[in-house]
Structures are given as structure tokens and as C-alpha cells.
Coordinates of C-alpha atoms in Angstrom, one line a residue:
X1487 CA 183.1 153.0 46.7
X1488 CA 185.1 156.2 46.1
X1489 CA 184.0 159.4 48.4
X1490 CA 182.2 161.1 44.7
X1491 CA 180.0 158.2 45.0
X1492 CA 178.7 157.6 48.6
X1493 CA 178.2 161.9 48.3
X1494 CA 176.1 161.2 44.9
X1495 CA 174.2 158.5 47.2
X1496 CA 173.6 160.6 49.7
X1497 CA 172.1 163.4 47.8
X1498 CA 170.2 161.2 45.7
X1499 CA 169.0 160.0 49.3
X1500 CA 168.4 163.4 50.5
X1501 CA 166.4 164.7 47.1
X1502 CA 164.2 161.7 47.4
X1503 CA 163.9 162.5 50.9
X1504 CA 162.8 166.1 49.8
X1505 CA 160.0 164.8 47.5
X1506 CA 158.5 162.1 49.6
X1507 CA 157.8 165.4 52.1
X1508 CA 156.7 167.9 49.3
X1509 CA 154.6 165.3 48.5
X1510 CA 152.9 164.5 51.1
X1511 CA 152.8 168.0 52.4
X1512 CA 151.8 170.3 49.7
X1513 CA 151.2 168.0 46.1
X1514 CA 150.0 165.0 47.4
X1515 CA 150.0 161.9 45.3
X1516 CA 148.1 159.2 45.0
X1517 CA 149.8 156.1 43.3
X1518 CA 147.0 153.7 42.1
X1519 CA 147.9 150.3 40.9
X1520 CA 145.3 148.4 38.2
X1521 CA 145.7 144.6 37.9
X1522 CA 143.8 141.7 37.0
X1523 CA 144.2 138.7 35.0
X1524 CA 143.6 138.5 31.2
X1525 CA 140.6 139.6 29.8
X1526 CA 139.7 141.0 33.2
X1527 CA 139.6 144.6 31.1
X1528 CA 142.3 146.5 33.3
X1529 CA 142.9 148.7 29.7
X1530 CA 139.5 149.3 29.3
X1531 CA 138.7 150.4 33.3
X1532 CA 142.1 153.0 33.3
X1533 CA 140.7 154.6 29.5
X1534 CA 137.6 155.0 31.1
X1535 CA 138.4 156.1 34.4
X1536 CA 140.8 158.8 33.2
X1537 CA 138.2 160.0 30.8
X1538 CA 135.3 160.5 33.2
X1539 CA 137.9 162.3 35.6
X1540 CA 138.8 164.6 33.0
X1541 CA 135.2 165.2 32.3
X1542 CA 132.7 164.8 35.4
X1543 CA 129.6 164.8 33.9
X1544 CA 128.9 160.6 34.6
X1545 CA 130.3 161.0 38.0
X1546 CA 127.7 161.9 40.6
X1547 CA 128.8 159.6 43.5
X1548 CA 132.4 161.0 43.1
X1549 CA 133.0 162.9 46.4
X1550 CA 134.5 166.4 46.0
X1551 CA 134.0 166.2 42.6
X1552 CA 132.2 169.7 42.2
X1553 CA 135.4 171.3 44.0
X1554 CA 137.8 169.8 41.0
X1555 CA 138.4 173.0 39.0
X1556 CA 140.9 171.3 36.8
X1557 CA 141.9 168.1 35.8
X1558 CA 144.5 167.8 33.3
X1559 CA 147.8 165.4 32.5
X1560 CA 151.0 165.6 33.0
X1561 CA 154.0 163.8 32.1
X1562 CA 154.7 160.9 34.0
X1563 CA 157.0 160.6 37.1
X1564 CA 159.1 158.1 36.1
X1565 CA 161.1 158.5 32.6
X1566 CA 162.1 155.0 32.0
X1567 CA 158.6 153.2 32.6
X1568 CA 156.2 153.6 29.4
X1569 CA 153.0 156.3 29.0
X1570 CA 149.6 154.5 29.6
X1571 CA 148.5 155.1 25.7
X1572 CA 144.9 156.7 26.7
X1573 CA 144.6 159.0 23.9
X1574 CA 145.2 155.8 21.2
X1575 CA 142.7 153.5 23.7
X1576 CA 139.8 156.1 23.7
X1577 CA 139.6 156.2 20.2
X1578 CA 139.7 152.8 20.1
X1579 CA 136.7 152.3 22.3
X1580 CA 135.2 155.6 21.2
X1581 CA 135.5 156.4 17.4
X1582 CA 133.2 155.8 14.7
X1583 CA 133.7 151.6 14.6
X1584 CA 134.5 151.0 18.1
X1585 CA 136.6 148.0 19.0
X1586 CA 138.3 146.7 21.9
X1587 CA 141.7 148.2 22.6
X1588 CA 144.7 145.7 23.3
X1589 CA 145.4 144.4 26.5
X1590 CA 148.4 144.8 29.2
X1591 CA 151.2 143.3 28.1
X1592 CA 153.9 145.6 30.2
X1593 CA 154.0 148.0 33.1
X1594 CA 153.1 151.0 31.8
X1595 CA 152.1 154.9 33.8
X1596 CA 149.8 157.6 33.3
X1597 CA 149.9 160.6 35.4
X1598 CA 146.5 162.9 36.1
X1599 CA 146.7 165.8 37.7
X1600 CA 143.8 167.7 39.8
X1601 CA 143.5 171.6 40.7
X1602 CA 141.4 171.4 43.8
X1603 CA 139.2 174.3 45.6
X1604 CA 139.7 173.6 49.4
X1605 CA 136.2 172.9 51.7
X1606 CA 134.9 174.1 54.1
X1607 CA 134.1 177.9 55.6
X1608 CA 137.1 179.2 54.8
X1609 CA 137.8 176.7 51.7
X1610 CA 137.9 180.3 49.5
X1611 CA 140.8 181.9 51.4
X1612 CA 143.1 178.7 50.8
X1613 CA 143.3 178.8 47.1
X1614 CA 143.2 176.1 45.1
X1615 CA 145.5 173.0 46.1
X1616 CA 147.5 170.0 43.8
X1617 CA 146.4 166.4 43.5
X1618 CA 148.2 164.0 41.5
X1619 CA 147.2 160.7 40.6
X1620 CA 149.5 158.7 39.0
X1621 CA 147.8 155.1 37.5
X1622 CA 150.2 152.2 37.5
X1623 CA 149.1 149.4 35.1
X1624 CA 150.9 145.7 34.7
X1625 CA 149.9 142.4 34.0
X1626 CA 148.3 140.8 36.6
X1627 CA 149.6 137.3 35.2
X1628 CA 153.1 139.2 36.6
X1629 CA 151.2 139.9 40.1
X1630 CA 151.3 135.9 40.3
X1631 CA 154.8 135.4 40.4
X1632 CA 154.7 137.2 43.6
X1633 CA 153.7 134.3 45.3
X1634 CA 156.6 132.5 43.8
X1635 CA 159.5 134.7 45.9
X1636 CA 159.0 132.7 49.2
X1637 CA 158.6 128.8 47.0
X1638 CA 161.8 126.8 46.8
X1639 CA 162.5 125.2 43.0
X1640 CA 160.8 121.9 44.6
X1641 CA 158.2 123.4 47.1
X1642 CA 156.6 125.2 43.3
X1643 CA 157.4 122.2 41.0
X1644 CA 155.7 120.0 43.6
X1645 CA 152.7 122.1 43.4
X1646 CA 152.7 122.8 39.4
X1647 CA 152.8 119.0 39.2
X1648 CA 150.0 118.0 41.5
X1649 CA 147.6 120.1 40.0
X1650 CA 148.3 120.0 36.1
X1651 CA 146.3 116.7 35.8
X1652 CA 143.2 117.2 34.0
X1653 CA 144.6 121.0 32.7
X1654 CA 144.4 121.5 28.8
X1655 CA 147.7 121.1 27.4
X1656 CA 148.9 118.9 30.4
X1657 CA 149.6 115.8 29.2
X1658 CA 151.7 117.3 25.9
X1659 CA 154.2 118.7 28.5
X1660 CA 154.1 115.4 30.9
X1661 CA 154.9 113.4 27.8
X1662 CA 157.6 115.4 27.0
X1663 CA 159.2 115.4 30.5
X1664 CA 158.9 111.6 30.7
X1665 CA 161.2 111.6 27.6
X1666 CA 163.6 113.6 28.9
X1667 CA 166.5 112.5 31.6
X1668 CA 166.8 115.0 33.8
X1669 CA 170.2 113.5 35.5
X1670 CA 172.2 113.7 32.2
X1671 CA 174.0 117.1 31.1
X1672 CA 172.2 119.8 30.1
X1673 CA 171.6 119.7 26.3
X1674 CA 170.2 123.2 25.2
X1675 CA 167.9 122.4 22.7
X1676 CA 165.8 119.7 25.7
X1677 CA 165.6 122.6 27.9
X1678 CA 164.4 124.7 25.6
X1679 CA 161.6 122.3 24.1
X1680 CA 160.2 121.1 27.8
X1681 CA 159.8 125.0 28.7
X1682 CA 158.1 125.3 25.2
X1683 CA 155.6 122.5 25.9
X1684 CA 155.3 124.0 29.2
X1685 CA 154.1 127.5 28.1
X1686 CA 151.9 125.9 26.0
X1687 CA 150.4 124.4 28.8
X1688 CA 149.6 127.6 30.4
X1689 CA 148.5 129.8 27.2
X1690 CA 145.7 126.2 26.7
X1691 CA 144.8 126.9 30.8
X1692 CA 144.4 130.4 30.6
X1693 CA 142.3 130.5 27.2
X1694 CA 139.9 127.7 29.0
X1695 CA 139.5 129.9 31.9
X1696 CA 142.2 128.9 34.5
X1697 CA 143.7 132.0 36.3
X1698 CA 147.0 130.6 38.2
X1699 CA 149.1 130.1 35.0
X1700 CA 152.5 131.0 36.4
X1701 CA 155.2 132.1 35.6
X1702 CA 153.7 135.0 34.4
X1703 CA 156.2 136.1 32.0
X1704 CA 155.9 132.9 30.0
X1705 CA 152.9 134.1 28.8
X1706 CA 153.9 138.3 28.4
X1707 CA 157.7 137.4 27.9
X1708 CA 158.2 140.7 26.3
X1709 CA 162.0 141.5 25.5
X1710 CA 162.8 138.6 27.3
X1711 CA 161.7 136.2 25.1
X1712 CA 164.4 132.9 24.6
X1713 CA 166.5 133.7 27.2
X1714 CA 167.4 131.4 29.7
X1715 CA 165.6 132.8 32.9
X1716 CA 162.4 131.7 30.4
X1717 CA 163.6 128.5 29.7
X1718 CA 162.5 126.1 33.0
X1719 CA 159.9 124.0 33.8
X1720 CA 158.9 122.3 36.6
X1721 CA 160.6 118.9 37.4
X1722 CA 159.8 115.8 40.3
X1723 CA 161.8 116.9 43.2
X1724 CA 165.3 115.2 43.0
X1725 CA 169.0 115.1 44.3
X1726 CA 170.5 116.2 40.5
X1727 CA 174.0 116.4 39.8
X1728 CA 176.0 119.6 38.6
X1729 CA 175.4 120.6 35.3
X1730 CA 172.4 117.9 34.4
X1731 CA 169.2 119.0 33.1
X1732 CA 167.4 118.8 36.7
X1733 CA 169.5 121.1 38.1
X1734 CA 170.0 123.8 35.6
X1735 CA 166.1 123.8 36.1
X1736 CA 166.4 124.4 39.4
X1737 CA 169.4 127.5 39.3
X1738 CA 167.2 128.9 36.5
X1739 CA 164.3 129.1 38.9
X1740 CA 166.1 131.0 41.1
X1741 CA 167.2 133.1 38.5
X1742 CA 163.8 134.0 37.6
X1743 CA 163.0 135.0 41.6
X1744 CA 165.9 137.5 41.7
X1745 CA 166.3 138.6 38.3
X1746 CA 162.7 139.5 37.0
X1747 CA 160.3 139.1 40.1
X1748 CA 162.2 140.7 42.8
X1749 CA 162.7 143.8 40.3
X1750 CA 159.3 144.1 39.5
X1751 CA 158.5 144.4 43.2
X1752 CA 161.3 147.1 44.0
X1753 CA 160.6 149.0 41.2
X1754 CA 156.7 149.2 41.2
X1755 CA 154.3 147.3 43.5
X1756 CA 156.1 148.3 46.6
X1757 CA 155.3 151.8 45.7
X1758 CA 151.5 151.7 44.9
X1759 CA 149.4 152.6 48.0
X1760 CA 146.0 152.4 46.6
X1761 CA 144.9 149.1 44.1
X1762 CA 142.2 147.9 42.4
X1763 CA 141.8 144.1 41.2
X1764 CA 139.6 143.7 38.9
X1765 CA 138.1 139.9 38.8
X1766 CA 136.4 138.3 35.8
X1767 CA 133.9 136.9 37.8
X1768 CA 131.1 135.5 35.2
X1769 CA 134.3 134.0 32.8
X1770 CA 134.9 131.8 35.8
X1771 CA 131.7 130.9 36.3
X1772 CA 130.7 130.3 33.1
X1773 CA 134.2 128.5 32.6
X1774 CA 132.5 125.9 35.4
X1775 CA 133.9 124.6 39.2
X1776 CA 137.0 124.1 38.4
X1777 CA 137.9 127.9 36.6
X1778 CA 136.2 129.5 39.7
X1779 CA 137.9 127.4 42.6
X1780 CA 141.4 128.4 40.6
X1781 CA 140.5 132.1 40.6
X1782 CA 139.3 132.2 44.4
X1783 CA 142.9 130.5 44.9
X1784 CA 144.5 132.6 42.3
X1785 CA 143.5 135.7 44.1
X1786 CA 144.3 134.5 47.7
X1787 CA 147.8 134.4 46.2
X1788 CA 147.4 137.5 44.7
X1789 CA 146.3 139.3 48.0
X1790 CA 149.2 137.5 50.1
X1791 CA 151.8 139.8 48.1
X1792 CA 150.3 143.0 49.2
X1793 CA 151.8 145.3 52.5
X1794 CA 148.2 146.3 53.9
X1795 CA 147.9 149.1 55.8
X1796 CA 148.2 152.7 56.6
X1797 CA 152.1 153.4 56.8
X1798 CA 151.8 156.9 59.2
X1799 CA 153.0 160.1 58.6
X1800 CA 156.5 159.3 59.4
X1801 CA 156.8 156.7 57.3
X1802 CA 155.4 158.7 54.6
X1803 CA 157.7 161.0 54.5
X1804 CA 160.5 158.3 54.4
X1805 CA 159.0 157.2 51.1
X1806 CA 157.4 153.7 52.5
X1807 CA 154.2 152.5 50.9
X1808 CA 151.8 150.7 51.9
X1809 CA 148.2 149.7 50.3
X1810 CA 145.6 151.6 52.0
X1811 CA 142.7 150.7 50.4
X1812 CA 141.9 147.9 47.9
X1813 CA 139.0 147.6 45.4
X1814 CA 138.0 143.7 44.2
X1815 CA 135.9 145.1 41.4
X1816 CA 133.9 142.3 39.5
X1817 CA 133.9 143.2 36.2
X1818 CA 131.6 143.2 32.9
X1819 CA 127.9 144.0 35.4
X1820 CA 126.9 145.4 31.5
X1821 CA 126.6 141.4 30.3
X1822 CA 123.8 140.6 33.5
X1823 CA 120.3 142.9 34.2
X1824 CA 120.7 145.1 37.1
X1825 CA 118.5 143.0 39.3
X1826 CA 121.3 140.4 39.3
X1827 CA 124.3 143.2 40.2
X1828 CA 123.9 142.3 43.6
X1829 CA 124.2 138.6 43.4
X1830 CA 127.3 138.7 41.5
X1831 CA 128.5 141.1 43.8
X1832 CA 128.0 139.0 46.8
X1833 CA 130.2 135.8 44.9
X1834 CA 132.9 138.3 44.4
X1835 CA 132.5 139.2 48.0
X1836 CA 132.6 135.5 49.5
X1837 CA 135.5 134.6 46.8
X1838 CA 137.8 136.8 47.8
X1839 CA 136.6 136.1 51.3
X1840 CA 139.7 134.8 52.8
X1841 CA 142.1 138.2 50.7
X1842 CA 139.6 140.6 52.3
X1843 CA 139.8 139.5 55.9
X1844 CA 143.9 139.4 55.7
X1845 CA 143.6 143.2 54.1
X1846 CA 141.1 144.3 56.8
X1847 CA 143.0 142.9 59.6
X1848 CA 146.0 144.3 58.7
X1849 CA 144.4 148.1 58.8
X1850 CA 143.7 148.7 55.0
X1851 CA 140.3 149.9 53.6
X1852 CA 137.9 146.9 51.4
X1853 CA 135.7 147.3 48.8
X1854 CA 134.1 144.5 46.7
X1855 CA 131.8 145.8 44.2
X1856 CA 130.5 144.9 40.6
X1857 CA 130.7 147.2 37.4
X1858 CA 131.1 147.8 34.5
X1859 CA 133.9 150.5 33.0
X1860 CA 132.3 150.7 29.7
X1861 CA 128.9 149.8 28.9
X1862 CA 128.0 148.3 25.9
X1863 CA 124.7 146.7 26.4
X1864 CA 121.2 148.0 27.5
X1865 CA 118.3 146.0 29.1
X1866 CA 115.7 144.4 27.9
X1867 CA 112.7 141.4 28.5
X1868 CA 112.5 138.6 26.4
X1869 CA 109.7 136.0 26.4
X1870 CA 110.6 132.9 27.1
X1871 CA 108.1 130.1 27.7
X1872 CA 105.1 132.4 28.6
X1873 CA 107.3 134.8 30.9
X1874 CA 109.5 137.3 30.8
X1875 CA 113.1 137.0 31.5
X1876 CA 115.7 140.1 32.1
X1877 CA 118.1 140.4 29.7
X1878 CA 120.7 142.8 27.9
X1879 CA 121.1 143.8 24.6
X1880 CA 124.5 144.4 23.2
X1881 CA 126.2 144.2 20.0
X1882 CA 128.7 141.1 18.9
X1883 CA 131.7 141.8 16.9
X1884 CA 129.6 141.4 13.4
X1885 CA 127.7 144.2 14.1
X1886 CA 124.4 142.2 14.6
X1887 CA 122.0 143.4 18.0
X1888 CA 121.3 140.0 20.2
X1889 CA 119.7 139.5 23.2
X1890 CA 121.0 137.6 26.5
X1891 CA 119.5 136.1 29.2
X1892 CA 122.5 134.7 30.9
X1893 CA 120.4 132.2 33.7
X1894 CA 120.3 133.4 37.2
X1895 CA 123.0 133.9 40.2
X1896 CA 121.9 131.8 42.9
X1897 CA 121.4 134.6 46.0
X1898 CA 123.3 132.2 48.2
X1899 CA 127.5 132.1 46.8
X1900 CA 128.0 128.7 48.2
X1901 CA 125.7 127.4 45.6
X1902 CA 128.5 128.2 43.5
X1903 CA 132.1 128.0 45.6
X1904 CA 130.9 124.8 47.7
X1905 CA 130.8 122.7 44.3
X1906 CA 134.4 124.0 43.1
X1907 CA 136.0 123.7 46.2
X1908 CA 134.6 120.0 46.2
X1909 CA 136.4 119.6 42.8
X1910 CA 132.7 119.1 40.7
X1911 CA 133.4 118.8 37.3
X1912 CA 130.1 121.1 36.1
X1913 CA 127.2 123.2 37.5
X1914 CA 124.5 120.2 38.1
X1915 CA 121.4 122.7 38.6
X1916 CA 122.6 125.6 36.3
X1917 CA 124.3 126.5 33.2
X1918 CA 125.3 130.2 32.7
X1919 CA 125.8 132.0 28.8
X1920 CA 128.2 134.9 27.7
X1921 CA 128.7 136.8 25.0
X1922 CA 131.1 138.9 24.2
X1923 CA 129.8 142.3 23.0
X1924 CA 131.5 144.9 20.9
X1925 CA 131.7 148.3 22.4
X1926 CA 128.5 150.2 21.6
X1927 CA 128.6 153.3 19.1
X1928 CA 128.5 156.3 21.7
X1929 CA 128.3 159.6 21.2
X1930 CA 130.2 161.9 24.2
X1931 CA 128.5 164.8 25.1
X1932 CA 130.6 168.1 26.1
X1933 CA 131.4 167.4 29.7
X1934 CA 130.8 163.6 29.8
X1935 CA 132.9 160.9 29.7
X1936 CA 132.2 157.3 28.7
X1937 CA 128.8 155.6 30.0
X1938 CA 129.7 152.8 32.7
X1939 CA 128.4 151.4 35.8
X1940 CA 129.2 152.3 39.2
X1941 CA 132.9 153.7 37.6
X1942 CA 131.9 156.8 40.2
X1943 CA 131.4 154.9 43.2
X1944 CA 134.7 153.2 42.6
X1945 CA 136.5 156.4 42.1
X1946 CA 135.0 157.7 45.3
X1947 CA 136.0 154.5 47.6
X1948 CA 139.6 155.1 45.8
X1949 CA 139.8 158.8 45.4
X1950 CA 137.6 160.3 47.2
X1951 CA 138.7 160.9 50.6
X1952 CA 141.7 162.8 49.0
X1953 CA 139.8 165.5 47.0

């Protein structure tokens, strides 16, 4: 390395140096990362977070919300990651036919900043200060492979094999592998069709409700599509020769570790000190046992990737992260009556049980809640056998009104987990309905953004504290 560019280092070291301190001095920032698995509604919870930032008028448990003078935003932080599309998703959700906006399929950023009156007595000599919050959203089906950095080739094969049995899709691929032989040379076109009837395998699990379908990028391959750091699948462990089938699986297993995960991690989830992980709770339990016991698992996985914790100012100012607080938000309250809010949030609360304890030991802030970023139903009572039964009214995709009465949560979780942890195949005692409702025609109000549930409380556990 010539002198021109160890001094270019070092004053690239030095300027990022110089930020991490005005940052955390004088324009704090607060890096929030948004992830879930699919149809979780991570699109839907950033449109409608942003919105009712911007405009207050829904957020009453948001502390320090009356000394916001501003909010407005700003171009993004980081040039080569792409904008959160907010203005294009609010009018999805929002115009005159309201619809669903896509989902995640990349990393992408949006950056909102705050103009804050100071408190206390002399909170009117101070001026106002700077608050940024920058909103980091990826796939969570990426937040997966995670778990996958410390897993030998065999050590995840082993475990992909032992538990496909009974998965949609599963015996497709395990047809196609026994027709393979994995000791002769590696013929392109075998490789390619085992990790083809391997992703079909996981796109099948995920659509019936499974949530650990990894590798994540072999669902959101993006601009990677076809090439060969997407083109594995797992094998029986073995002693394979150079250049066979076997091991080419193997080296492009490793590939995958330090060519797309280890990147992803560098680049953006080491930096996020604040996250949310937002669970589709009632999709799993309405999936049955087996759906919920994979997301409890799922998210145990997902939780072992984070760096809990409060860093210290020092370390702050040397640009380490770490999360401070996390949020396991059970989403979609808007498809149960209120008086069942608290039941679903005390599953969410005993199925991320084991996560929680590991992020509260470790020094970071929990919060388990259920909500709703966008509600699209109201509630009603339906008679039903000579009684009346909460419900919620919504609107499907057709544009026709129905009413749901979705069965009861039991009060006690281990009704539910006990069962899917004991591998039980369906809900003996209980049977539990969705639908899936359009977004509701709203009409926003000068100074109010979208109508949710509990959105404010969540911004407050997440936000608060730093306005």
C-alpha cells in the first residue's frame, strides 16, 4: 500500500471519527432497523410510522411529541443504499382505491429529521436542537442467514435435512437429490436443477406458513439471481472428492457466508442500534403447531444475531453500535376485537420468551406489544347461536364489507406453544379464521396521519427517550 493510500485511510478514519462525535454530541441519530418475515407488514409499519411522525395528530402516547417543532426529510445518509419509497407507498395505502403496497425485497433507507424545543425550565434559552432518524428496512428472510455465519456446510445441511420431512415441496427436492451422484464431477446443469427444486421447497414452506426458509436470498435473489453463490443445496454430510458435485456444494456454501451474508452484516445490521421485529403472530397460529413452533424457533435464531446492549459513550463516539432497545411487535391487532389484544400479546410475549431474556440480560431495553400500523377494520357483535360474539369488520379485496369472529386466544399461551413444541399436527380444542382485508378508504385530516393501533406507544418505547 503506497503512502497516498494509508494517508486517504487515515483521513477517511479520522472524518468518520469526526461524525460519530458530531453525532452524538450535537445531531444525534437514531438508526432504527425494521424486519420481519414476509407478510409480517414491515412496508406498511415504516409508511405509517413516518406519516404520523410528520403529522402528530394520532400520536398521544408519543413522549415529547408536543416539543417537535418540525419534522421533515432529508436525504439519506448513505448514497449507494436505495430511498425507502414512502411517498409511492402512502398513496398506495392512502388514495382513492387503496391497496396494499409491495413488500421488502431489498435494503432500502429513509431519513427523518426532527427540530426539537429543549425541556425543562430553561428549555427556551437552548433553542431548538437536531434529531435524526434514519429507518433501515431489509428482508427479514435475509436476517436468517445470520444464523448461518457460525454453521459448517454439514452442521446446516444436517439440520435442513432433518427437518424438511413433512414440509411442502419436500419430497420434489429429496427425489431429485436421490437422483443425483454427488461423488461424480460437477455437471452445471445438476447443480443448478437440485438448487431449483430446492428453492421451490422453501417458496411452498413459506406460502404455507413456515418462517425458517433459508437461505434467504433464494427466495429475494435480487441481482443475484443464477449465479453460482445461489446455486447449492444441502447434501448428507460426506468425505467428497475435488471437483464432484458434493463438494462444489459445500465451497459454494461458504461462498455464500463471506460473499453475501458477512456483507450484509458489515454494511447494515452492525450499525442499527434500535430494532423492531415485527411477528405475524395470528398467520402462525392459524397456519397450526407446526407454523408456530417454526416461528418461535425462527425468531430465537433471529434474536441470536443481535449485539444487545448499551455500547457507552466511548464507544459511541468510536462509531460501535449496539441494539439498545428492541420491539417484538405482533402485528395485524385490526383482524381480533380489542378484548383479545392482550391475549395475543401475551403469546407474542411467551414466544419470543427465550430472544427476550438473552436481550434483557445482555443490558438492552424489551418491548413485546400487539398492533396494528394501519387499521382497516372496525368492531362489531355478531349473533351467533343466541349470543353475541366480538368481531371486526373490514373490507376484502372485492370491495365487499364482511364480518369476523376469528375464535378466541386461550388467556394461558401454553395452550398454544405446548402443542407445537410437542410436534401436534392441529389445534384439537380450537380452530382460528383470517381474512385478509383491503386497506379501508380513509380520509386524513390536516395534522393527522394514518389511523393504527398502538403505532404511538411503539414510537415512544423506540423514540421517545431521545426527544
Amino acid at each position: 500500500m503506497g503512502i497516498t493510500e494509508i494517508a486517504d485511510d487515515i483521513g477517511r478514519s479520522i472524518e468518520g471519527l469526526g461524525s460519530s462525535v458530531s453525532e452524538a454530541l450535537f445531531e444525534p441519530v437514531i438508526r432504527l432497523g425494521v424486519t420481519g418475515l414476509s407478510r409480517a407488514g414491515k412496508t406498511v409499519f415504516i409508511t405509517s410510522l413516518v406519516a404520523n411522525l410528520l403529522d402528530r395528530g394520532r400520536m398521544p402516547a408519543l413522549t415529547g411529541a408536543e416539543r417537535i417543532r418540525a419534522a421533515y426529510l432529508k436525504p439519506q445518509p448513505d448514497d449507494t443504499v436505495p430511498r425507502f419509497d414512502y411517498e409511492d407507498h402512502l398513496s398506495d395505502l392512502t388514495g382513492p382505491e387503496p391497496h396494499w403496497p409491495e413488500g421488502t425485497r431489498a435494503v432500502s433507507e429513509l431519513r427523518l429529521s426532527f427540530r426539537v424545543a429543549s425541556g425543562g425550565l430553561l428549555g427556551g434559552l437552548r433553542g431548538l436542537r437536531t434529531v435524526h432518524l434514519d429507518i433501515v428496512d431489509y428482508p427479514g428472510e435475509w436476517l436468517l442467514d445470520l444464523g448461518l455465519i457460525e454453521q459448517s456446510f454439514d452442521e446446516w445441511s444436517t439440520g435442513v435435512l432433518d427437518r424438511l420431512p413433512g414440509r411442502p415441496g419436500a419430497d420434489d427436492f429429496l427425489a431429485a437429490l436421490d437422483e443425483v451422484d454427488l461423488y461424480a464431477d460437477l455437471e452445471e446443469p445438476r447443480a443448478k436443477a437440485l438448487a431449483e427444486a430446492f428453492t421451490k421447497h422453501l417458496h411452498a414452506s413459506r406460502e404455507a406458513g413456515f418462517s425458517d426458509c433459508s437461505p434467504g436470498r433464494f427466495l429475494l435473489p435480487g441481482e443475484m439471481a443464477g449465479s453460482p453463490a445461489l446455486t447449492f443445496a444441502p447434501v448428507p454430510p460426506g468425505r467428497y472428492p475435488r471437483h464432484s458435485l458434493g463438494r462444489e456444494m459445500a465451497r459454494r456454501f461458504d461462498a455464500y457466508k463471506r460473499e453475501v451474508i458477512k456483507p450484509f452484516f458489515q454494511d447494515h445490521f452492525s450499525r442499527i442500534d434500535r430494532q423492531v421485529v415485527l411477528v405475524d403472530v395470528l398467520g402462525a397460529i392459524h397456519a397450526g403447531p407446526a407454523a408456530l413452533e417454526d416461528l418461535r424457533q425462527s425468531m430465537a435464531g433471529i434474536l441470536s444475531a443481535f449485539r444487545p446492549g448499551v455500547p457507552g459513550l466511548l464507544l459511541t463516539l468510536m462509531g460501535v453500535k449496539k441494539v439498545e432497545k428492541i420491539l417484538f411487535a405482533a402485528t395485524k391487532a385490526d383482524h381480533l376485537h380489542h378484548a383479545q389484544h392482550a391475549r395475543l400479546t401475551a403469546i407474542t410475549e411467551a414466544l419470543l420468551r427465550e430472544a427476550k431474556d438473552r436481550a434483557d440480560f445482555a443490558g438492552a431495553q424489551t418491548m413485546a406489544m400487539s398492533l396494528a400500523s394501519l387499521r382497516t377494520t372496525s368492531e362489531d357483535m355478531i349473533p351467533h347461536e343466541g349470543e353475541e360474539l366480538p368481531a371486526v369488520r373490514g373490507r376484502l379485496e372485492n370491495g365487499r364489507s364482511v364480518a369476523l369472529y376469528p375464535g378466541d386466544l386461550p388467556e394461558d399461551p401454553a395452550q398454544l406453544l405446548a402443542p407445537a413444541r410437542e410436534g401436534a399436527e392441529s389445534w384439537l380444542d380450537a380452530d382460528f379464521g383470517l381474512m385478509n382485508f383491503a386497506p379501508a378508504p380513509v380520509v386524513l385530516r390536516p395534522g393527522e396521519g394514518p389511523p393504527h393501533i398502538r403505532l404511538d406507544r411503539a414510537a415512544d418505547f423506540l423514540l421517545g427517550d431521545k426527544l
